[in-house]
Amino acid sequence: MVQGRELIKGSADPLLLYLISQQPMYGYHIIKELERKSDGYFKFKEGTLYPALHRLEKAGLIQGGWQILQGGRQRKYYHITDKGSSILEEKRNQWQEFLVAMNLVLRPMNT
Amino acid sequence: MVQGRELIKGSADPLLLYLISQQPMYGYHIIKELERKSDGYFKFKEGTLYPALHRLEKAGLIQGGWQILQGGRQRKYYHITDKGSSILEEKRNQWQEFLVAMNLVLRPMNT
DNA sequence: CATTATACATAGCATAACTATATATCAATT
DNA sequence: AATTGATATATAGTTATGCTATGTATAATG
């Protein structure tokens, strides 16, 4: 039972979880990858992404670790946790169910 | 340029606008129709629907009018406005673009 | 007579996403 | 040498949607 926006409210989460599930990634890279893969559609701002990553980490779905580059530059690589993997699976299913429901309403297949 | 939830944040609006564009409808009926058409998926609560209708009316996308039934019962029928129709068209396009973007990211068709 | 369905409404809360800003390093250009 | 733009992370504060809970009132059902 999901109403209106409740599910999609966190539509960013599946995207982030999916990307990180493919390979450990850091924030800036995620922004660039989302834009590249979506053909320029997604342009996550820092104010959206970093809080989202912190939220996912706090929820135990991803785990971050600092990596120091030469010169003192810092990156925080996130990898997905077991919990994150199962939640991702769940969210993908919910996303599909949501799409089905939207199509049922928006496409006049039924009366 | 749409990021994350920005577009889908108002995913209820297209649903409501679409239903009302098909025929003038009142709130309670909309709730029931959304549930029926979506095969039980959408279960809008009053606290979501009525404020949404008021919001859409205030924005000039729909227009409500009271209808008095026998016995003094009241219904507020909403019909879509010209502005609402064009916004609906717009939102439908945006929804399609969003779906494409989601699929591009979530389906590993690209590198 | 009591409960359920119909019908609308709003105050208040939670939270995701956005705006704006801050810090710091590195590479390239002027 | 200095400036710009790209790289890289962070957070405070705002907005707005959807949710919870509650209130009102009539009609139909048992």
mmCIF file of C-alpha atoms (C1' of nucleotides) in Angstrom:
data_model
loop_
_atom_site.group_PDB
_atom_site.id
_atom_site.type_symbol
_atom_site.label_atom_id
_atom_site.label_comp_id
_atom_site.label_asym_id
_atom_site.label_seq_id
_atom_site.Cartn_x
_atom_site.Cartn_y
_atom_site.Cartn_z
ATOM 1 C CA MET A 1 0.000 0.000 0.000
ATOM 2 C CA VAL A 2 1.827 3.000 -1.276
ATOM 3 C CA GLN A 3 0.155 6.261 -1.943
ATOM 4 C CA GLY A 4 1.128 9.057 -4.211
ATOM 5 C CA ARG A 5 4.646 10.207 -3.672
ATOM 6 C CA GLU A 6 5.527 8.076 -0.667
ATOM 7 C CA LEU A 7 7.469 5.588 -2.735
ATOM 8 C CA ILE A 8 9.040 7.884 -5.263
ATOM 9 C CA LYS A 9 9.800 10.379 -2.593
ATOM 10 C CA GLY A 10 13.070 8.468 -2.343
ATOM 11 C CA SER A 11 13.505 7.872 -6.050
ATOM 12 C CA ALA A 12 17.075 9.083 -5.749
ATOM 13 C CA ASP A 13 17.915 6.235 -3.398
ATOM 14 C CA PRO A 14 17.500 3.421 -5.929
ATOM 15 C CA LEU A 15 19.680 5.315 -8.371
ATOM 16 C CA LEU A 16 22.440 5.824 -5.830
ATOM 17 C CA LEU A 17 22.201 2.318 -4.411
ATOM 18 C CA TYR A 18 22.287 0.837 -7.877
ATOM 19 C CA LEU A 19 25.350 2.768 -8.984
ATOM 20 C CA ILE A 20 27.210 1.972 -5.795
ATOM 21 C CA SER A 21 26.186 -1.672 -6.040
ATOM 22 C CA GLN A 22 27.937 -1.871 -9.405
ATOM 23 C CA GLN A 23 31.218 -0.641 -7.962
ATOM 24 C CA PRO A 24 32.422 1.429 -5.018
ATOM 25 C CA MET A 25 32.050 5.072 -5.947
ATOM 26 C CA TYR A 26 32.631 8.525 -4.512
ATOM 27 C CA GLY A 27 30.209 11.407 -4.580
ATOM 28 C CA TYR A 28 31.606 13.547 -7.325
ATOM 29 C CA HIS A 29 31.935 10.536 -9.582
ATOM 30 C CA ILE A 30 28.331 9.560 -8.893
ATOM 31 C CA ILE A 31 27.138 12.989 -10.004
ATOM 32 C CA LYS A 32 29.104 12.726 -13.222
ATOM 33 C CA GLU A 33 28.041 9.143 -13.882
ATOM 34 C CA LEU A 34 24.369 9.908 -13.336
ATOM 35 C CA GLU A 35 24.600 12.728 -15.836
ATOM 36 C CA ARG A 36 26.556 10.682 -18.357
ATOM 37 C CA LYS A 37 24.420 7.557 -18.130
ATOM 38 C CA SER A 38 21.155 9.455 -18.253
ATOM 39 C CA ASP A 39 22.324 11.357 -21.322
ATOM 40 C CA GLY A 40 22.417 14.637 -19.434
ATOM 41 C CA TYR A 41 19.069 14.281 -17.724
ATOM 42 C CA PHE A 42 20.134 13.863 -14.118
ATOM 43 C CA LYS A 43 22.165 16.711 -12.729
ATOM 44 C CA PHE A 44 22.357 16.073 -9.013
ATOM 45 C CA LYS A 45 23.428 19.035 -6.992
ATOM 46 C CA GLU A 46 25.817 18.653 -4.093
ATOM 47 C CA GLY A 47 23.107 19.722 -1.711
ATOM 48 C CA THR A 48 21.064 16.755 -2.820
ATOM 49 C CA LEU A 49 23.727 14.137 -3.215
ATOM 50 C CA TYR A 50 25.902 14.454 -0.149
ATOM 51 C CA PRO A 51 23.056 14.560 2.353
ATOM 52 C CA ALA A 52 21.552 11.574 0.530
ATOM 53 C CA LEU A 53 24.800 9.624 0.837
ATOM 54 C CA HIS A 54 25.010 10.496 4.528
ATOM 55 C CA ARG A 55 21.436 9.375 4.985
ATOM 56 C CA LEU A 56 22.072 6.068 3.237
ATOM 57 C CA GLU A 57 25.204 5.516 5.269
ATOM 58 C CA LYS A 58 23.439 6.318 8.505
ATOM 59 C CA ALA A 59 20.768 3.803 7.533
ATOM 60 C CA GLY A 60 23.474 1.197 7.053
ATOM 61 C CA LEU A 61 22.818 0.736 3.334
ATOM 62 C CA ILE A 62 26.211 1.970 2.206
ATOM 63 C CA GLN A 63 29.541 2.299 3.915
ATOM 64 C CA GLY A 64 32.029 5.047 3.201
ATOM 65 C CA GLY A 65 35.765 5.124 3.582
ATOM 66 C CA TRP A 66 38.295 7.870 2.929
ATOM 67 C CA GLN A 67 40.937 7.450 0.315
ATOM 68 C CA ILE A 68 43.849 9.864 0.272
ATOM 69 C CA LEU A 69 45.191 10.672 -3.175
ATOM 70 C CA GLN A 70 48.688 11.945 -3.868
ATOM 71 C CA GLY A 71 48.900 15.570 -2.818
ATOM 72 C CA GLY A 72 46.493 15.258 0.051
ATOM 73 C CA ARG A 73 43.355 15.183 -2.086
ATOM 74 C CA GLN A 74 40.498 13.243 -0.468
ATOM 75 C CA ARG A 75 37.787 11.017 -1.780
ATOM 76 C CA LYS A 76 35.154 9.146 0.154
ATOM 77 C CA TYR A 77 34.430 5.857 -1.521
ATOM 78 C CA TYR A 78 31.140 4.196 -0.727
ATOM 79 C CA HIS A 79 30.403 0.526 -1.116
ATOM 80 C CA ILE A 80 27.063 -1.155 -0.686
ATOM 81 C CA THR A 81 26.361 -3.272 2.388
ATOM 82 C CA ASP A 82 24.417 -6.526 2.583
ATOM 83 C CA LYS A 83 21.503 -4.604 3.977
ATOM 84 C CA GLY A 84 21.850 -2.105 1.150
ATOM 85 C CA SER A 85 21.739 -4.874 -1.419
ATOM 86 C CA SER A 86 18.520 -6.314 -0.105
ATOM 87 C CA ILE A 87 16.949 -2.890 0.201
ATOM 88 C CA LEU A 88 17.987 -2.140 -3.364
ATOM 89 C CA GLU A 89 16.298 -5.319 -4.522
ATOM 90 C CA GLU A 90 13.204 -4.316 -2.609
ATOM 91 C CA LYS A 91 13.193 -0.801 -3.990
ATOM 92 C CA ARG A 92 13.599 -2.050 -7.546
ATOM 93 C CA ASN A 93 10.530 -4.221 -7.093
ATOM 94 C CA GLN A 94 8.578 -1.358 -5.603
ATOM 95 C CA TRP A 95 9.620 0.855 -8.475
ATOM 96 C CA GLN A 96 8.301 -1.696 -10.969
ATOM 97 C CA GLU A 97 5.027 -1.977 -9.091
ATOM 98 C CA PHE A 98 4.707 1.767 -9.086
ATOM 99 C CA LEU A 99 5.296 1.926 -12.840
ATOM 100 C CA VAL A 100 2.626 -0.691 -13.416
ATOM 101 C CA ALA A 101 0.156 1.254 -11.291
ATOM 102 C CA MET A 102 0.925 4.509 -13.076
ATOM 103 C CA ASN A 103 0.415 2.867 -16.443
ATOM 104 C CA LEU A 104 -2.829 1.297 -15.333
ATOM 105 C CA VAL A 105 -4.174 4.710 -14.425
ATOM 106 C CA LEU A 106 -2.664 6.771 -17.215
ATOM 107 C CA ARG A 107 -3.326 4.350 -20.033
ATOM 108 C CA PRO A 108 -7.012 3.919 -20.681
ATOM 109 C CA MET A 109 -6.845 0.154 -20.966
ATOM 110 C CA ASN A 110 -9.546 -0.289 -18.349
ATOM 111 C CA THR A 111 -12.861 1.411 -17.962
ATOM 112 C CA MET B 1 17.374 19.982 -16.130
ATOM 113 C CA VAL B 2 15.597 17.991 -13.508
ATOM 114 C CA GLN B 3 17.340 16.482 -10.599
ATOM 115 C CA GLY B 4 16.346 13.569 -8.475
ATOM 116 C CA ARG B 5 12.850 13.957 -7.135
ATOM 117 C CA GLU B 6 12.136 17.433 -8.418
ATOM 118 C CA LEU B 7 9.944 16.171 -11.225
ATOM 119 C CA ILE B 8 8.287 13.234 -9.533
ATOM 120 C CA LYS B 9 7.845 15.195 -6.367
ATOM 121 C CA GLY B 10 4.473 16.093 -7.829
ATOM 122 C CA SER B 11 3.728 12.676 -9.255
ATOM 123 C CA ALA B 12 0.240 12.876 -7.789
ATOM 124 C CA ASP B 13 -0.586 15.889 -9.923
ATOM 125 C CA PRO B 14 -0.435 14.109 -13.289
ATOM 126 C CA LEU B 15 -2.653 11.368 -11.920
ATOM 127 C CA LEU B 16 -5.246 13.818 -10.657
ATOM 128 C CA LEU B 17 -5.078 16.039 -13.711
ATOM 129 C CA TYR B 18 -5.406 13.060 -15.992
ATOM 130 C CA LEU B 19 -8.446 11.646 -14.219
ATOM 131 C CA ILE B 20 -10.162 15.001 -14.107
ATOM 132 C CA SER B 21 -9.323 15.616 -17.762
ATOM 133 C CA GLN B 22 -11.255 12.480 -18.671
ATOM 134 C CA GLN B 23 -14.399 13.726 -16.979
ATOM 135 C CA PRO B 24 -15.346 16.106 -14.184
ATOM 136 C CA MET B 25 -14.875 14.298 -10.894
ATOM 137 C CA TYR B 26 -15.244 14.885 -7.188
ATOM 138 C CA GLY B 27 -12.696 14.012 -4.504
ATOM 139 C CA TYR B 28 -14.157 10.894 -3.039
ATOM 140 C CA HIS B 29 -14.731 9.449 -6.487
ATOM 141 C CA ILE B 30 -11.148 10.190 -7.450
ATOM 142 C CA ILE B 31 -9.867 8.241 -4.476
ATOM 143 C CA LYS B 32 -12.007 5.246 -5.407
ATOM 144 C CA GLU B 33 -11.153 5.446 -9.094
ATOM 145 C CA LEU B 34 -7.430 5.643 -8.438
ATOM 146 C CA GLU B 35 -7.667 2.544 -6.296
ATOM 147 C CA ARG B 36 -9.836 0.669 -8.767
ATOM 148 C CA LYS B 37 -7.841 1.560 -11.871
ATOM 149 C CA SER B 38 -4.516 0.833 -10.239
ATOM 150 C CA ASP B 39 -5.766 -2.546 -9.086
ATOM 151 C CA GLY B 40 -5.611 -1.529 -5.444
ATOM 152 C CA TYR B 41 -2.185 0.069 -5.574
ATOM 153 C CA PHE B 42 -3.059 3.713 -5.050
ATOM 154 C CA LYS B 43 -4.898 4.457 -1.838
ATOM 155 C CA PHE B 44 -4.912 8.223 -1.537
ATOM 156 C CA LYS B 45 -5.776 9.498 1.890
ATOM 157 C CA GLU B 46 -8.005 12.517 2.335
ATOM 158 C CA GLY B 47 -5.113 14.414 3.852
ATOM 159 C CA THR B 48 -3.253 13.979 0.591
ATOM 160 C CA LEU B 49 -6.040 14.369 -1.906
ATOM 161 C CA TYR B 50 -8.019 17.353 -0.738
ATOM 162 C CA PRO B 51 -5.051 19.629 -0.170
ATOM 163 C CA ALA B 52 -3.766 18.535 -3.581
ATOM 164 C CA LEU B 53 -7.071 19.453 -5.225
ATOM 165 C CA HIS B 54 -7.049 22.809 -3.474
ATOM 166 C CA ARG B 55 -3.518 23.375 -4.627
ATOM 167 C CA LEU B 56 -4.368 22.538 -8.225
ATOM 168 C CA GLU B 57 -7.416 24.769 -8.116
ATOM 169 C CA LYS B 58 -5.440 27.629 -6.627
ATOM 170 C CA ALA B 59 -2.939 27.181 -9.443
ATOM 171 C CA GLY B 60 -5.764 27.469 -11.934
ATOM 172 C CA LEU B 61 -5.325 23.965 -13.336
ATOM 173 C CA ILE B 62 -8.721 22.721 -12.240
ATOM 174 C CA GLN B 63 -11.944 24.434 -11.302
ATOM 175 C CA GLY B 64 -14.348 23.179 -8.682
ATOM 176 C CA GLY B 65 -18.067 23.694 -8.335
ATOM 177 C CA TRP B 66 -20.527 22.485 -5.722
ATOM 178 C CA GLN B 67 -23.321 20.160 -6.621
ATOM 179 C CA ILE B 68 -26.119 19.625 -4.152
ATOM 180 C CA LEU B 69 -27.602 16.146 -4.133
ATOM 181 C CA GLN B 70 -31.049 15.287 -2.891
ATOM 182 C CA GLY B 71 -31.070 15.421 0.890
ATOM 183 C CA GLY B 72 -28.588 18.223 1.138
ATOM 184 C CA ARG B 73 -25.535 16.079 0.424
ATOM 185 C CA GLN B 74 -22.711 17.996 -1.234
ATOM 186 C CA ARG B 75 -20.153 17.147 -3.840
ATOM 187 C CA LYS B 76 -17.487 19.362 -5.303
ATOM 188 C CA TYR B 77 -16.976 18.501 -8.940
ATOM 189 C CA TYR B 78 -13.718 19.538 -10.523
ATOM 190 C CA HIS B 79 -13.148 20.017 -14.206
ATOM 191 C CA ILE B 80 -9.873 20.716 -15.909
ATOM 192 C CA THR B 81 -9.085 24.183 -17.257
ATOM 193 C CA ASP B 82 -7.285 25.080 -20.461
ATOM 194 C CA LYS B 83 -4.216 25.838 -18.419
ATOM 195 C CA GLY B 84 -4.599 22.495 -16.672
ATOM 196 C CA SER B 85 -4.766 20.682 -19.998
ATOM 197 C CA SER B 86 -1.550 22.186 -21.239
ATOM 198 C CA ILE B 87 0.192 21.552 -17.938
ATOM 199 C CA LEU B 88 -1.005 17.968 -18.031
ATOM 200 C CA GLU B 89 0.439 17.561 -21.492
ATOM 201 C CA GLU B 90 3.695 19.017 -20.231
ATOM 202 C CA LYS B 91 3.792 16.789 -17.186
ATOM 203 C CA ARG B 92 3.120 13.709 -19.253
ATOM 204 C CA ASN B 93 6.087 14.521 -21.444
ATOM 205 C CA GLN B 94 8.270 15.146 -18.418
ATOM 206 C CA TRP B 95 7.144 11.862 -16.929
ATOM 207 C CA GLN B 96 8.175 10.014 -20.101
ATOM 208 C CA GLU B 97 11.558 11.739 -20.116
ATOM 209 C CA PHE B 98 12.058 10.817 -16.522
ATOM 210 C CA LEU B 99 11.237 7.166 -17.236
ATOM 211 C CA VAL B 100 13.736 7.117 -20.073
ATOM 212 C CA ALA B 101 16.410 8.572 -17.817
ATOM 213 C CA MET B 102 15.678 6.078 -15.052
ATOM 214 C CA ASN B 103 15.921 3.197 -17.505
ATOM 215 C CA LEU B 104 19.154 4.505 -18.939
ATOM 216 C CA VAL B 105 20.721 4.483 -15.493
ATOM 217 C CA LEU B 106 19.158 1.352 -14.079
ATOM 218 C CA ARG B 107 19.522 -0.821 -17.149
ATOM 219 C CA PRO B 108 23.148 -1.568 -17.883
ATOM 220 C CA MET B 109 22.814 -0.886 -21.602
ATOM 221 C CA ASN B 110 25.621 1.646 -21.557
ATOM 222 C CA THR B 111 29.037 1.408 -19.983
ATOM 223 C "C1'" DC C 1 -29.719 2.369 17.053
ATOM 224 C "C1'" DA C 2 -25.145 1.624 15.747
ATOM 225 C "C1'" DT C 3 -22.012 1.025 12.271
ATOM 226 C "C1'" DT C 4 -20.226 1.651 7.712
ATOM 227 C "C1'" DA C 5 -19.939 4.252 3.528
ATOM 228 C "C1'" DT C 6 -20.112 8.634 1.523
ATOM 229 C "C1'" DA C 7 -18.134 13.426 1.301
ATOM 230 C "C1'" DC C 8 -15.242 17.305 2.391
ATOM 231 C "C1'" DA C 9 -11.841 19.800 5.269
ATOM 232 C "C1'" DT C 10 -7.627 21.293 7.851
ATOM 233 C "C1'" DA C 11 -3.890 21.601 11.462
ATOM 234 C "C1'" DG C 12 0.468 19.742 12.209
ATOM 235 C "C1'" DC C 13 4.431 16.659 11.195
ATOM 236 C "C1'" DA C 14 8.226 14.387 8.621
ATOM 237 C "C1'" DT C 15 11.449 14.609 5.200
ATOM 238 C "C1'" DA C 16 13.433 14.725 0.537
ATOM 239 C "C1'" DA C 17 15.194 17.791 -2.568
ATOM 240 C "C1'" DC C 18 16.756 22.409 -3.493
ATOM 241 C "C1'" DT C 19 19.478 26.966 -2.767
ATOM 242 C "C1'" DA C 20 23.345 28.896 -1.330
ATOM 243 C "C1'" DT C 21 27.581 28.948 0.586
ATOM 244 C "C1'" DA C 22 32.116 27.348 2.410
ATOM 245 C "C1'" DT C 23 36.536 24.967 2.169
ATOM 246 C "C1'" DA C 24 40.520 22.965 -0.306
ATOM 247 C "C1'" DT C 25 43.440 20.876 -4.029
ATOM 248 C "C1'" DC C 26 44.877 20.451 -8.842
ATOM 249 C "C1'" DA C 27 45.375 21.708 -13.785
ATOM 250 C "C1'" DA C 28 45.417 24.942 -17.312
ATOM 251 C "C1'" DT C 29 45.540 29.373 -19.014
ATOM 252 C "C1'" DT C 30 46.909 34.228 -19.058
ATOM 253 C "C1'" DA D 1 52.396 34.678 -10.392
ATOM 254 C "C1'" DA D 2 47.632 34.849 -10.611
ATOM 255 C "C1'" DT D 3 43.274 33.591 -12.087
ATOM 256 C "C1'" DT D 4 40.001 30.442 -13.667
ATOM 257 C "C1'" DG D 5 37.712 26.028 -13.916
ATOM 258 C "C1'" DA D 6 37.510 21.337 -12.599
ATOM 259 C "C1'" DT D 7 37.747 18.230 -8.763
ATOM 260 C "C1'" DA D 8 35.933 16.968 -4.089
ATOM 261 C "C1'" DT D 9 33.194 17.201 0.152
ATOM 262 C "C1'" DA D 10 30.132 19.488 3.471
ATOM 263 C "C1'" DT D 11 26.155 21.819 5.815
ATOM 264 C "C1'" DA D 12 22.668 25.416 7.225
ATOM 265 C "C1'" DG D 13 18.287 26.844 5.877
ATOM 266 C "C1'" DT D 14 14.093 26.827 2.845
ATOM 267 C "C1'" DT D 15 10.248 24.730 0.377
ATOM 268 C "C1'" DA D 16 6.685 21.699 -0.522
ATOM 269 C "C1'" DT D 17 4.627 17.183 -0.796
ATOM 270 C "C1'" DG D 18 2.561 13.631 1.269
ATOM 271 C "C1'" DC D 19 1.142 11.661 5.737
ATOM 272 C "C1'" DT D 20 -1.320 11.359 10.428
ATOM 273 C "C1'" DA D 21 -4.979 12.506 12.878
ATOM 274 C "C1'" DT D 22 -9.028 14.546 13.635
ATOM 275 C "C1'" DG D 23 -13.532 16.922 12.833
ATOM 276 C "C1'" DT D 24 -18.034 17.575 10.637
ATOM 277 C "C1'" DA D 25 -22.205 15.793 8.379
ATOM 278 C "C1'" DT D 26 -25.492 12.806 5.710
ATOM 279 C "C1'" DA D 27 -27.095 8.216 3.756
ATOM 280 C "C1'" DA D 28 -27.520 3.439 3.908
ATOM 281 C "C1'" DT D 29 -27.293 -0.950 6.173
ATOM 282 C "C1'" DG D 30 -27.937 -4.364 9.757
#
